[in-house]
Amino acid sequence: MKTIQRFRAFFLLALASVFLAACSTLDSQRTMVFTDADMARLLEQHGPFQRRLLEVLDVRVQRPSVKLLSATNRLASAFDVAATERMSRTTLNGRLEVEYALRYDDAEQAIRMTQVRVDDFQLNNVAPEKKAGMQRLGTLIAEYMLEDAVLYRFKPADLKNAEGRGVRPGAVTVTSRGVEVTLAPIGR
């Protein structure tokens, strides 16, 4: 009789150990998910992006839309653009379309845009012969205004709470569900 009770106790202890090991494996792979709508809101909150380029143009980029490109681990965004020539105060409006990846910046505790690439840049009422120059301007805008832009900054309290659970933000991946931030175990 005592042998059966010991066997049951051993079996229950072994079963509990397996269950706890499975739970810790699941905990080590938690993720935060930002949908495409969440990403558009984050871009809108951190915008409008404004910059003076070449001391000639004041450029404002705003009203983003976001599309998930999970096959390439990137996002695509389109923005309204207003470029004002400083001398004449003439403003041209248009549209900028870019693709980019995301990365977690541990030092700044933020998710940033990276590898920004211009897919299309159009300004209204621009002569056809100036279109090539406009593409170069679009590349300047992307490089100087959007490359390394912060999309989300983690709150110190949230990071402290995560550290208390033994995890911290890690890899940032674009999936069909959204932008997933893996909460990786600390020390790995």
Coordinates of C-alpha atoms in Angstrom, one line a residue, residues 92 122-135:
L92 CA 3.6 71.7 -53.1
Q122 CA 4.8 62.5 -56.2
L123 CA 4.2 66.2 -55.8
N124 CA 1.2 67.7 -57.4
N125 CA 1.6 70.3 -60.2
V126 CA 5.3 69.4 -60.9
A127 CA 6.4 69.4 -64.6
P128 CA 7.3 66.0 -66.0
E129 CA 10.9 67.0 -66.6
K130 CA 11.3 67.6 -62.8
K131 CA 10.0 64.1 -61.8
A132 CA 13.5 62.6 -61.5
G133 CA 14.6 65.4 -59.2
M134 CA 11.5 64.7 -57.1
Q135 CA 12.4 61.1 -56.6

